[in-house]
Structures are given as C-alpha cells and as structure tokens.
XYZ file of C-alpha atoms in Angstrom:
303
model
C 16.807 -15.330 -7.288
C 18.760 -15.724 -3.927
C 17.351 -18.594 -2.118
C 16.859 -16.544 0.927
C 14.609 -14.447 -1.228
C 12.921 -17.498 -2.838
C 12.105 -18.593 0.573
C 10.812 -15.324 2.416
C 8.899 -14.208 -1.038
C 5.804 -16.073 -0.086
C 5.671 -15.443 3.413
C 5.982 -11.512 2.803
C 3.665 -11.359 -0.024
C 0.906 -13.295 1.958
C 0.957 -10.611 4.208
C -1.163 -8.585 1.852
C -3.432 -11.394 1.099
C -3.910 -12.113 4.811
C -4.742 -8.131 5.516
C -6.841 -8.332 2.893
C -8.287 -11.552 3.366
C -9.549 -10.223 6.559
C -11.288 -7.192 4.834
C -13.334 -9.939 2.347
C -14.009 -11.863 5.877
C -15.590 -8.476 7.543
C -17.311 -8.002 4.333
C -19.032 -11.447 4.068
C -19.960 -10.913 7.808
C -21.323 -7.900 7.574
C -23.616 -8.684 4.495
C -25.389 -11.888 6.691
C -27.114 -8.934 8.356
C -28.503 -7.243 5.168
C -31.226 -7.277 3.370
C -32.476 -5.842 0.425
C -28.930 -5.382 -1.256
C -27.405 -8.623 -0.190
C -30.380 -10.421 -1.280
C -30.261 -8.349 -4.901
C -26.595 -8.796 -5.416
C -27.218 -12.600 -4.777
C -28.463 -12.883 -8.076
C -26.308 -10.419 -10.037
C -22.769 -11.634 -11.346
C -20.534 -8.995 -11.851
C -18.832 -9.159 -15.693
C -15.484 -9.206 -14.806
C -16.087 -11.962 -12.606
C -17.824 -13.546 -15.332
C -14.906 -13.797 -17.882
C -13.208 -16.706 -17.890
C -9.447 -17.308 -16.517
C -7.079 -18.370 -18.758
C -6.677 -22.187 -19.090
C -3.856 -24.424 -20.915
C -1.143 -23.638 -22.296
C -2.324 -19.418 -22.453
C -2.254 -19.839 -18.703
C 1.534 -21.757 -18.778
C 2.313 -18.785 -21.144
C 0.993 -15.694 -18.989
C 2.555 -17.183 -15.933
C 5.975 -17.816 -17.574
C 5.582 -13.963 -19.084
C 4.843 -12.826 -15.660
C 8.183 -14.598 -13.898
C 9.732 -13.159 -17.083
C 9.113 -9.580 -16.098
C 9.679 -9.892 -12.387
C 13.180 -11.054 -12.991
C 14.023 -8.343 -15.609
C 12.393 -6.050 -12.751
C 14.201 -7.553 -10.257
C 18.000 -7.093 -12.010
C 16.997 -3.459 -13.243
C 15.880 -2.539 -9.530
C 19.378 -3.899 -8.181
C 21.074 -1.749 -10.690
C 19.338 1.014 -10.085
C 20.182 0.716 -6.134
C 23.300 0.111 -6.960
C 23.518 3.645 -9.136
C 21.939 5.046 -5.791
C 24.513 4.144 -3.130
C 27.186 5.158 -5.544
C 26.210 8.768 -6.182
C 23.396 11.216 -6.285
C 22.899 12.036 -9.598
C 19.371 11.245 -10.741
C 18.140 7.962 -11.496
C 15.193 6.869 -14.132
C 12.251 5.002 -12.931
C 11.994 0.780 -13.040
C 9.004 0.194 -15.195
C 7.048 -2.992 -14.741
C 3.641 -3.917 -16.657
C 1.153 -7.021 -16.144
C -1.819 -7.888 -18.097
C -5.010 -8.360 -15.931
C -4.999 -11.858 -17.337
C -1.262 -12.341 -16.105
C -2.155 -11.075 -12.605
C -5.515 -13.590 -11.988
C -3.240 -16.291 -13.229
C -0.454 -15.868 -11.486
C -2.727 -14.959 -8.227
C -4.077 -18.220 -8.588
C -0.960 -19.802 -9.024
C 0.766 -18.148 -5.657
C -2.669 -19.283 -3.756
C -1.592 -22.714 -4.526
C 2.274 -22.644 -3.868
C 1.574 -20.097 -0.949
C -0.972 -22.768 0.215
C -2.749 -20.153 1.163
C -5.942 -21.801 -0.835
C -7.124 -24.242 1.198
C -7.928 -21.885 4.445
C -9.727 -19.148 2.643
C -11.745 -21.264 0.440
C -14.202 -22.327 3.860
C -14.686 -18.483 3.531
C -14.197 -17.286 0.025
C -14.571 -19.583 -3.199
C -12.542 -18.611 -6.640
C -10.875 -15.753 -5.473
C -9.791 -13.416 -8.418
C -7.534 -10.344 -8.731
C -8.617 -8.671 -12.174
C -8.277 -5.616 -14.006
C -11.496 -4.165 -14.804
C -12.363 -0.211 -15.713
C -9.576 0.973 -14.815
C -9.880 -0.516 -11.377
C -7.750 -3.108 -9.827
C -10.129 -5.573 -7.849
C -10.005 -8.198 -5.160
C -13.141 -10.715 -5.831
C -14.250 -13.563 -4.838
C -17.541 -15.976 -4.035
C -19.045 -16.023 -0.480
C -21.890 -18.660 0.582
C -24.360 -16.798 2.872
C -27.514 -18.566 4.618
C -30.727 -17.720 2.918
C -29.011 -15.706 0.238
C -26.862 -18.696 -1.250
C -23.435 -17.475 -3.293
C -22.535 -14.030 -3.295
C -19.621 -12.288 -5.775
C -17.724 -9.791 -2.798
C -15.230 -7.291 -3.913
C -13.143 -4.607 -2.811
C -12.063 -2.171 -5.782
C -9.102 -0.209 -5.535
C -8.382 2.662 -8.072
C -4.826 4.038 -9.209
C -4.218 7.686 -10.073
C -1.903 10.244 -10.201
C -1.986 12.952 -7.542
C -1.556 16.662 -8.436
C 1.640 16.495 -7.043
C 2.619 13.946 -9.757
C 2.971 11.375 -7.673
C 1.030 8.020 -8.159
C -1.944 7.652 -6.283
C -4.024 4.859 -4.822
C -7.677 4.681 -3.371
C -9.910 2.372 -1.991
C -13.085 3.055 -4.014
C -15.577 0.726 -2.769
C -17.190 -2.594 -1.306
C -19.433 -4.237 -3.256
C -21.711 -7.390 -3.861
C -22.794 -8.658 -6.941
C -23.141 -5.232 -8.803
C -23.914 -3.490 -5.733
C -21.760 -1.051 -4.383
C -22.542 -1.339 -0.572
C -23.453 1.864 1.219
C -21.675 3.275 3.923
C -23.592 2.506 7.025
C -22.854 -0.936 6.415
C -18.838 -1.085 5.356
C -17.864 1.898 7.842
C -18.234 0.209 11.283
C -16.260 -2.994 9.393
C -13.876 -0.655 8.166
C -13.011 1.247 11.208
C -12.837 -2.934 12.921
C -10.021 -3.479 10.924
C -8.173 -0.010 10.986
C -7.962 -0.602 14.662
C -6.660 -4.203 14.430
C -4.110 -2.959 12.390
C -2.768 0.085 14.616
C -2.305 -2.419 17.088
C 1.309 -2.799 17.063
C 3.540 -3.638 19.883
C 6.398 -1.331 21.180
C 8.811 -3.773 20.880
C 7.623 -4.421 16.743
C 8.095 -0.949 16.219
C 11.495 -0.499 17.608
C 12.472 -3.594 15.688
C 11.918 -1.527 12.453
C 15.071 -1.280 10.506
C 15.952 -0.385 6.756
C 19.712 -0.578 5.859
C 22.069 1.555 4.372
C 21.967 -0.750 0.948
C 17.918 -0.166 1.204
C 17.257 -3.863 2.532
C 14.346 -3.266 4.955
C 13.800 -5.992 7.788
C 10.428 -7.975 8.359
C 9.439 -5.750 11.365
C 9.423 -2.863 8.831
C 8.026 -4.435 5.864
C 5.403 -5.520 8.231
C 4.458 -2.087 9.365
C 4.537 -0.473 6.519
C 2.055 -3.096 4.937
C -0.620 -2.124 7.965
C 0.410 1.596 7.726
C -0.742 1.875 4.122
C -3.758 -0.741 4.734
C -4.768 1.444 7.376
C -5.118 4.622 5.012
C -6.703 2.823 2.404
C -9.337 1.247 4.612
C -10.037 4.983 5.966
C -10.337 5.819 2.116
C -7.696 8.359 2.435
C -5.345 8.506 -1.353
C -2.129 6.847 -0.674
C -0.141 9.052 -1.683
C 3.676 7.395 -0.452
C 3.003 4.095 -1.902
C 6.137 1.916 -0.512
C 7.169 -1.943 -1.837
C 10.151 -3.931 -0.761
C 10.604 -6.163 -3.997
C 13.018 -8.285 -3.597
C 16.257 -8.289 -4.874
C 19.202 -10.363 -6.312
C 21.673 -10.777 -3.660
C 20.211 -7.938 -1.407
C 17.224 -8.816 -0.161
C 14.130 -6.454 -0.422
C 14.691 -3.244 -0.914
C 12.527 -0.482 0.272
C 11.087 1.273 -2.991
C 8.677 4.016 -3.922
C 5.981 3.572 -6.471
C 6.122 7.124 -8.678
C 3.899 5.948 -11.095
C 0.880 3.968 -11.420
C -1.703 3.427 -13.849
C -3.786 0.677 -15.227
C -4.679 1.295 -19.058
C -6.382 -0.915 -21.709
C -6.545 -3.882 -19.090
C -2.601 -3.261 -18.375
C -0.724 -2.261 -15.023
C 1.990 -0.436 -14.950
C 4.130 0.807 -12.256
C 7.347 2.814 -12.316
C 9.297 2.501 -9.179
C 12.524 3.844 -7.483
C 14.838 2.749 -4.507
C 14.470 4.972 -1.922
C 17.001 7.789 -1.052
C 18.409 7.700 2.403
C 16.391 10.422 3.130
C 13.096 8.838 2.389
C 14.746 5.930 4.046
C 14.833 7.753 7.259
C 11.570 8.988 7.426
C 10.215 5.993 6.558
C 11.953 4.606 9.292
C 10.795 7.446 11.690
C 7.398 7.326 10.589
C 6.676 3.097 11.097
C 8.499 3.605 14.929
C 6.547 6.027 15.934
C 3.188 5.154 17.736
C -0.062 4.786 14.850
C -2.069 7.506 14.606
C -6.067 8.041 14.601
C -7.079 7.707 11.563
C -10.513 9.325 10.356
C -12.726 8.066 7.936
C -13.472 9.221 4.583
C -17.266 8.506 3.748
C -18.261 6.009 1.452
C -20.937 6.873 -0.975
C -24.296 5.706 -0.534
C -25.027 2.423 -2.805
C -25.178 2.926 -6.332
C -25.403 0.774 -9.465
C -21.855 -0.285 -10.719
C-alpha cells in the first residue's frame, strides 16, 4: 500500500467508529434514565458477547488472513477501475469475505493502532464487532450507577433489496438481551440524525470525486453521515457507497452490490463507480441534507 494510503487509512476509517461511537454514547445515556429494562438487561449477557475472542497465535493468524484479503481486494479493485476508465463494457463484481472471528480481531487490533482505545474505554469497555444471526453487531460494556455493567449494542442487518441490490438496516438497540423500545432510542436517534445533517456550506462545496474515482475527504466525509443518517432513521440503505483504498490511487468511490453474512461469514461484492453514479453522488452530498423521517422501532421484545 501507498504510504499516503497507509497514513490516511486510519483517520478515514475512524470516522465510522467515531459516528458510531457517538450512537453507543446516546445509548448508554439514555438507559441511566430507565428502569425496568435497563435494570433486567444488567444481569443478562448476550451469547455472542459471551464467546470468547480469539487469543495466540489463532488471533496472529486471523489478523494476518484478514490483511491477506484486503490486499488481494485492494489490487483486484484497482484493476477493475482501471477496466472502467478504459471502456464500458461490463465489469464483474470484487468479492471480499471475513469471518466474524477475523472482524472482532482485527477491530480490536485497529482500536489499538488507531489509538482510538483509550478514549472510548471511560465510556465503553471491550468493544466487539461480531457476526451473530445473521446480524452484524456493534457491542460493547457500559458501567451505569445503580445498575453496574451493561452489554449495549446496535445490530445492523444485511439484505438484498427487490431490486437486487444489497441492502442494509439498522434493526435495533439493545441491552443485555433486551431490545430497547422505541420511546426510548427515537428521541436519541433523531439527536444524532440532526448532528449529522449539520454540514457547513463550505464542506459541501468542497466535495469532489475524480475522474479516476479517487473521492476527496470532504466527500468521503459526507457520504459517511449521509448513509449514517438513513440508517439511524431506520430507512434500508439501499446505495451503500465505500471508498477503499487503493494502490497508487487513493480511495476510490465504490458501490456495494452485494451483501450478505452467511454461516458466521461476510461477504461483499463491490464495483467502482461509473461516472454517472459518480456524478450523482457528487450532486447528491453538495446539495443541502434533507429531513429525514423516522421509521418506528418495535416495541421491546426478547432477542
């Protein structure tokens, strides 16, 4: 990888963790004013936060697999932009999988390089990204007066729209096994949607994705909150965008067209964008944010 990539990787990818950092952080303070399900979840561990991470040399392993298949991703992607800006003839997907055990190793890893671990552990103890049920899920401990340690988690579930297209929805909130009913997570939800439309003029002008697909910070930056924003109004993301980046390019604005997780596995088949997309992308993160309106949570259940 291109140092210039090495560098900026980190910074770029701690955007999501910071966005959704603050989510856990709205989550946490709404439950101190709860009662009956903080104080039952306080005592209920969820079982995929109950298996244990991978330690030793199986954790060297998975984390040496994982760089493994992000550089093999990384050189197919650049080919297949390459193929792009050379003609228009159709291009097959880039297909990447993890193993949930690869992804809450290697999450733990980038907390520590990112040092990114230190700050959010006054807030949020052992954070974990696992694989669980077909889910893909953000979890992580949170000490509460009177209720002691708490197991928060967002849950995010991958489809595929009728269109064909890959799909992804933020399912729930929940503590301990408790999936947290909507008059509690909507007014934190709707907090956060409007931090996030708050983008300056001058940031959105700034937006900028290149002929060759490289996409600039004010855009991956936007688009990041753009697709936050729908996911915290629980509306299917439908266009889901990623700027991986790329050997000697930079990061290249791509389209997720498929996404599943399967047997504990994620997969994702992605494609540079055509200049078409690339322009309405473009068009779409200028112009001013929208309102967005909440989808309804359902009431709490049992997970």
């Amino acid at each position: 990888m291109a140092d210039s990539s090495s560098s900026t990787r980190p910074s770029r990818l701690r955007r999501w963790l910071v966005r959704l950092g603050v989510l856990m952080l709205l989550l946490i303070a709404g439950l101190a004013g709860v009662g009956w399900y903080a104080k039952k979840a306080a005592s209920s561990v969820p079982a995929f936060y109950s298996e244990a991470r991978l330690s030793g040399a199986d954790r060297l392993e998975a984390i040496a697999s994982i760089e493994r298949k992000f550089l093999n991703f990384q050189g197919d992607l650049g080919e297949s932009t390459a193929v792009s800006l050379r003609n228009d003839s159709d291009i097959e997907p880039v297909r990447v999988s993890f193993s949930g055990e690869e992804l809450d190793v290697y999450f733990d890893k980038w907390l520590s390089d990112s040092g990114y671990r230190e700050p959010m552990a006054k807030y949020l103890a052992d954070p974990r990204l696992v694989i669980h049920d077909g889910r893909l899920i953000l979890a992580g401990r949170a000490t509460l007066d009177g209720l002691g340690e708490v197991v928060v988690s967002i849950r995010l579930l991958p489809s595929v729209a009728e269109s064909g297209r890959a799909r992804l929805v933020l399912e729930d909130f929940a503590a301990g096994t408790i999936t947290l009913p909507d008059a509690l997570v909507s007014v934190l939800r709707q907090k956060a949607i409007d931090g996030l439309g708050m983008q300056a003029e001058n940031e959105r002008a700034a937006v900028e994705i290149a002929t060759d697909g490289t996409a600039n910070d004010a855009a991956i930056t936007l688009a990041v909150d753009h697709q936050l924003r729908r996911l915290l109004a629980r509306q299917p993301v439908d266009d889901i965008v990623l700027f991986p980046p790329v050997l000697g390019r930079g990061n290249v604005a791509a389209r997720v067209v498929g996404l599943s997780v399967e047997d504990g596995v994620l997969t994702l088949d992605v494609l540079p964008l055509s200049p078409e997309e690339r322009e309405d992308l473009v068009d779409e993160l200028q112009a001013p944010p929208v309102e967005i309106e909440l989808a309804s949570v359902d009431d709490a259940v049992t997970l």
